[in-house]
Amino acid sequence: MTKNPIKGSTEDIELATRPRKRERKRSDVIADALKDYIAQKGLRPGERLPQEAELITLLGASKGTVREALKSMETQGLIATRTGPGGGAFIDTVSEGRAVELLANYFFFKDLSIRDIYELRILLEPEMAAACIGHLNEDDYERLEEVMTWYASHPQSIEEARQQRLKELEFHLVLVELCPNPLLSFMCRFMIDLLMNLTVCKKIYDQPNTELRETGRNYQFRLIEALRKADGETARAVTYQHMCAAQRLMEEQEAVVENRFLKSGNIDLPRDLPPSAELRALSGIATKH
């Protein structure tokens, strides 16, 4: 081994300069161990974890560390804690809505665009639609057709235009609900949720768009027909065409809306709607850099 008479061996120098791994918090280690324990024991929602005092003894950890681990798991939606007689930590289920909310928080500062969302919808929703074949009954078809009645005619107000667009997306949420593939279902649900809540989409929904509404209904009628015939290839093709057309129309409307607001110099609301008292209050806060 090469020796440096002043600084020691080359191996010593490499060890000294190598970035040290940050040690994990004990509470995180305990939380992971509890997850493994739940899986190992096959515990189901509603079943109880060992009591706090027992965990402290078993794990050789402080009360604060055990509570921090349990709080972390509760925040993740894996357990629910109850106080009082018969209380403790119980296995819980992460609802789909909660999972979507958490994932949406991750993308909060990612500047997602309409194109980003539709590029994924174009890939996944045709498969999701085809996967629904054989899983719809007559009540499901009637439910889809009932949703479509909400946007059968031209909207008479901004509020009706917004409601129609959300109902058009609800049509796809019905299919998401009926899709037998839970991962595919969740991903499609997440993208639809983004379209319902993305700021630029909300602006677009305030602007009546006859082509977007009529084109969407036409594709939906064709999709229902393909689903009734159990024609997977047609269901894929129709949904693909629908997503491509929707992307084009949404991006065209996005350009119109953004140009309108840039010219108006107004705050981030349609000109015919007054800003809320809350937004007026927030607008007065000086931005710090």
Coordinates of C-alpha atoms in Angstrom, one line a residue:
M1 CA 0.0 0.0 0.0
T2 CA 1.4 3.4 -0.9
K3 CA 2.3 5.5 2.1
N4 CA 2.5 9.2 2.3
P5 CA 4.9 10.0 5.1
I6 CA 2.9 13.1 6.1
K7 CA -0.7 12.3 5.3
G8 CA -0.8 8.5 5.7
S9 CA -1.9 5.8 3.2
T10 CA -3.9 6.5 0.0
E11 CA -6.7 4.4 1.5
D12 CA -6.8 6.6 4.6
I13 CA -7.0 9.7 2.4
E14 CA -9.9 8.2 0.3
L15 CA -11.8 7.3 3.4
A16 CA -11.3 10.8 4.9
T17 CA -12.5 12.6 1.7
R18 CA -15.3 10.2 0.8
P19 CA -18.7 11.9 1.5
R20 CA -20.3 10.4 4.6
K21 CA -23.7 8.8 4.3
R22 CA -26.2 10.8 6.4
E23 CA -27.6 8.6 9.1
R24 CA -31.3 8.1 9.0
K25 CA -33.4 9.3 11.8
R26 CA -34.3 6.6 14.3
S27 CA -38.0 7.5 13.9
D28 CA -37.8 6.8 10.1
V29 CA -36.1 3.5 10.7
I30 CA -38.9 2.5 13.2
A31 CA -41.6 3.6 10.8
D32 CA -40.1 1.4 8.0
A33 CA -39.8 -1.5 10.5
L34 CA -43.5 -1.1 11.4
K35 CA -44.5 -1.1 7.7
D36 CA -42.5 -4.4 7.3
Y37 CA -44.2 -5.7 10.4
I38 CA -47.7 -4.9 9.0
A39 CA -46.8 -6.7 5.7
Q40 CA -45.2 -9.6 7.5
K41 CA -48.2 -10.2 9.8
G42 CA -50.7 -9.5 7.0
L43 CA -52.5 -6.9 9.1
R44 CA -55.6 -5.4 7.5
P45 CA -57.4 -2.0 7.9
G46 CA -58.9 -1.7 11.3
E47 CA -56.4 -4.0 13.1
R48 CA -54.4 -2.5 15.9
L49 CA -50.6 -2.0 16.2
P50 CA -48.9 -2.8 19.5
Q51 CA -49.6 -0.2 22.1
E52 CA -47.1 2.7 22.5
A53 CA -45.6 1.4 25.8
E54 CA -45.0 -2.0 24.2
L55 CA -43.3 -0.5 21.2
I56 CA -41.1 1.6 23.4
T57 CA -40.0 -1.5 25.3
L58 CA -39.6 -3.7 22.2
L59 CA -37.7 -1.2 20.2
G60 CA -35.6 0.3 23.0
A61 CA -36.6 3.8 21.8
S62 CA -37.9 6.9 23.6
K63 CA -41.5 7.9 23.8
G64 CA -40.8 10.9 21.6
T65 CA -39.1 8.8 18.9
V66 CA -41.9 6.2 18.8
R67 CA -44.6 8.9 18.6
E68 CA -42.7 10.6 15.8
A69 CA -42.6 7.4 13.8
L70 CA -46.3 6.8 14.3
K71 CA -47.1 10.4 13.4
S72 CA -45.1 10.0 10.2
M73 CA -47.1 6.9 9.3
E74 CA -50.4 8.7 10.1
T75 CA -49.4 11.6 7.9
Q76 CA -48.8 9.1 5.1
G77 CA -52.3 7.7 5.7
L78 CA -51.1 4.2 6.7
I79 CA -52.5 4.4 10.2
A80 CA -55.1 6.3 12.2
T81 CA -54.7 7.0 15.9
R82 CA -57.5 7.1 18.4
T83 CA -57.4 8.4 22.0
G84 CA -59.2 7.3 25.0
P85 CA -60.3 3.8 26.2
G86 CA -59.7 1.3 23.4
G87 CA -57.5 3.8 21.6
G88 CA -54.1 3.3 19.9
A89 CA -52.7 3.1 16.4
F90 CA -54.9 1.2 13.9
I91 CA -54.1 0.2 10.3
D92 CA -55.8 2.5 7.9
T93 CA -56.2 2.7 4.1
V94 CA -54.9 5.5 1.9
S95 CA -57.9 6.7 0.0
E96 CA -57.5 7.4 -3.7
G97 CA -58.4 11.0 -3.2
R98 CA -55.7 11.4 -0.5
A99 CA -53.1 9.7 -2.7
V100 CA -54.0 12.0 -5.6
E101 CA -53.7 15.0 -3.3
L102 CA -50.2 13.9 -2.0
L103 CA -49.0 13.3 -5.6
A104 CA -50.4 16.7 -6.7
N105 CA -48.4 18.3 -3.9
Y106 CA -45.2 16.9 -5.4
F107 CA -46.0 18.6 -8.8
F108 CA -47.0 21.9 -7.1
F109 CA -43.9 23.7 -8.3
K110 CA -43.2 21.7 -11.4
D111 CA -45.0 24.0 -13.8
L112 CA -47.0 21.3 -15.4
S113 CA -48.5 22.2 -18.8
I114 CA -51.5 21.0 -20.7
R115 CA -49.2 19.3 -23.1
D116 CA -47.5 17.4 -20.3
I117 CA -50.8 16.0 -19.1
Y118 CA -52.2 15.1 -22.6
E119 CA -49.0 13.4 -23.7
L120 CA -49.6 10.9 -20.9
R121 CA -53.4 10.8 -21.4
I122 CA -52.8 9.9 -25.1
L123 CA -50.7 6.9 -24.0
L124 CA -52.7 5.6 -21.1
E125 CA -56.4 6.4 -21.6
P126 CA -56.9 4.3 -24.8
E127 CA -55.6 1.3 -22.8
M128 CA -57.8 2.2 -19.8
A129 CA -60.9 2.4 -22.1
A130 CA -60.1 -1.0 -23.7
A131 CA -59.6 -2.5 -20.2
C132 CA -63.2 -1.6 -19.3
I133 CA -64.6 -3.9 -21.8
G134 CA -66.5 -6.7 -20.1
H135 CA -66.8 -4.7 -16.9
L136 CA -69.7 -2.4 -17.7
N137 CA -73.3 -3.3 -17.3
E138 CA -76.4 -1.5 -18.5
D139 CA -76.5 0.7 -15.4
D140 CA -73.0 1.9 -16.2
Y141 CA -73.9 2.8 -19.8
E142 CA -76.9 4.7 -18.6
R143 CA -74.7 6.5 -16.1
L144 CA -72.3 7.6 -18.8
E145 CA -75.1 8.7 -21.1
E146 CA -76.7 10.7 -18.2
V147 CA -73.4 12.5 -17.6
M148 CA -73.4 13.5 -21.3
T149 CA -76.8 15.2 -21.0
W150 CA -75.1 17.9 -19.0
Y151 CA -73.3 19.3 -22.0
A152 CA -75.7 18.5 -24.7
S153 CA -76.4 22.1 -25.5
H154 CA -74.4 25.4 -25.7
P155 CA -73.8 26.9 -22.2
Q156 CA -75.8 30.0 -21.3
S157 CA -73.3 31.4 -18.7
I158 CA -69.7 31.2 -17.6
E159 CA -70.7 29.0 -14.7
E160 CA -72.6 26.6 -17.0
A161 CA -69.5 26.4 -19.3
R162 CA -67.3 25.5 -16.3
Q163 CA -69.8 22.9 -15.1
Q164 CA -70.1 21.4 -18.5
R165 CA -66.3 20.9 -18.8
L166 CA -66.1 19.3 -15.4
K167 CA -69.0 17.0 -16.3
E168 CA -67.2 16.0 -19.5
L169 CA -64.2 15.0 -17.4
E170 CA -66.5 13.2 -15.1
F171 CA -67.4 10.9 -18.0
H172 CA -63.8 9.7 -18.0
L173 CA -63.8 9.4 -14.2
V174 CA -66.7 6.9 -14.5
L175 CA -64.5 4.8 -16.8
V176 CA -61.6 5.2 -14.4
E177 CA -63.8 3.8 -11.6
L178 CA -64.8 0.8 -13.7
C179 CA -61.3 0.0 -14.9
P180 CA -60.0 -3.3 -13.4
N181 CA -56.4 -2.3 -13.5
P182 CA -55.8 -0.3 -10.2
L183 CA -52.5 1.3 -11.3
L184 CA -53.8 2.3 -14.7
S185 CA -57.0 3.6 -13.1
F186 CA -55.1 5.7 -10.6
M187 CA -52.8 7.3 -13.2
C188 CA -55.7 8.2 -15.4
R189 CA -57.6 9.6 -12.4
F190 CA -54.6 11.7 -11.4
M191 CA -54.3 13.3 -14.8
I192 CA -58.0 14.1 -14.9
D193 CA -57.7 15.6 -11.4
L194 CA -54.9 17.8 -12.6
L195 CA -57.1 19.0 -15.5
M196 CA -59.9 19.9 -13.1
N197 CA -57.6 21.9 -10.8
L198 CA -54.7 23.3 -12.9
T199 CA -55.0 27.1 -12.9
V200 CA -54.8 27.5 -16.7
C201 CA -57.5 24.9 -17.2
K202 CA -59.8 26.7 -14.9
K203 CA -59.4 29.8 -17.0
I204 CA -60.1 27.8 -20.1
Y205 CA -63.3 26.4 -18.6
D206 CA -64.6 29.9 -18.1
Q207 CA -64.6 30.4 -21.9
P208 CA -67.3 28.5 -23.9
N209 CA -65.8 26.4 -26.6
T210 CA -68.4 24.8 -28.9
E211 CA -65.8 22.8 -30.9
L212 CA -64.3 21.3 -27.7
R213 CA -67.8 20.4 -26.3
E214 CA -69.2 18.9 -29.5
T215 CA -66.0 17.1 -30.5
G216 CA -65.8 15.5 -27.1
R217 CA -69.4 14.3 -27.1
N218 CA -69.0 12.8 -30.6
Y219 CA -66.0 10.8 -29.5
Q220 CA -67.8 9.7 -26.3
F221 CA -70.8 8.4 -28.2
R222 CA -68.4 6.4 -30.5
L223 CA -66.6 5.1 -27.5
I224 CA -69.8 3.9 -25.8
E225 CA -70.8 2.1 -29.0
A226 CA -67.3 0.4 -29.2
L227 CA -67.6 -0.7 -25.5
R228 CA -71.1 -2.1 -26.0
K229 CA -69.7 -4.2 -29.0
A230 CA -66.7 -5.3 -26.9
D231 CA -64.5 -3.9 -29.7
G232 CA -61.2 -3.2 -27.9
E233 CA -59.3 -1.9 -31.0
T234 CA -62.0 0.6 -31.9
A235 CA -62.2 1.7 -28.2
R236 CA -58.5 2.3 -28.2
A237 CA -58.6 4.2 -31.6
V238 CA -61.5 6.4 -30.7
T239 CA -60.0 7.3 -27.3
Y240 CA -56.6 8.1 -28.9
Q241 CA -58.3 10.4 -31.4
H242 CA -60.3 12.0 -28.7
M243 CA -57.2 12.7 -26.6
C244 CA -55.3 14.1 -29.6
A245 CA -58.2 16.4 -30.5
A246 CA -58.7 17.5 -26.9
Q247 CA -55.0 18.4 -26.6
R248 CA -55.1 20.5 -29.8
L249 CA -58.2 22.4 -28.7
M250 CA -57.0 22.9 -25.2
E251 CA -53.6 24.2 -26.3
E252 CA -55.3 26.6 -28.7
Q253 CA -57.6 27.9 -26.0
E254 CA -54.6 28.1 -23.6
A255 CA -52.8 30.5 -26.0
V256 CA -56.0 32.6 -26.3
V257 CA -56.5 32.8 -22.6
E258 CA -52.9 33.6 -21.7
N259 CA -52.8 36.3 -24.4
R260 CA -56.0 37.8 -23.1
F261 CA -54.7 38.1 -19.6
L262 CA -51.4 39.4 -20.6
K263 CA -53.1 42.2 -22.6
S264 CA -55.7 43.0 -19.9
G265 CA -53.0 43.5 -17.2
N266 CA -55.6 42.2 -14.7
I267 CA -55.1 39.8 -11.9
D268 CA -55.4 36.1 -12.5
L269 CA -59.2 36.1 -13.0
P270 CA -61.6 36.6 -15.9
R271 CA -62.4 40.2 -16.4
D272 CA -66.1 39.7 -15.9
L273 CA -65.6 38.1 -12.5
P274 CA -64.4 40.3 -9.5
P275 CA -61.4 39.0 -7.5
S276 CA -62.3 37.4 -4.2
A277 CA -61.7 39.2 -0.9
E278 CA -59.1 36.6 -0.1
L279 CA -57.2 37.2 -3.3
R280 CA -57.3 41.0 -2.8
A281 CA -55.9 40.5 0.7
L282 CA -53.1 38.3 -0.6
S283 CA -52.3 40.6 -3.5
G284 CA -51.3 43.3 -1.0
I285 CA -48.5 41.2 0.4
A286 CA -45.1 42.3 -0.8
T287 CA -43.1 39.5 -2.4
K288 CA -39.8 38.7 -0.7
H289 CA -36.8 37.6 -2.7

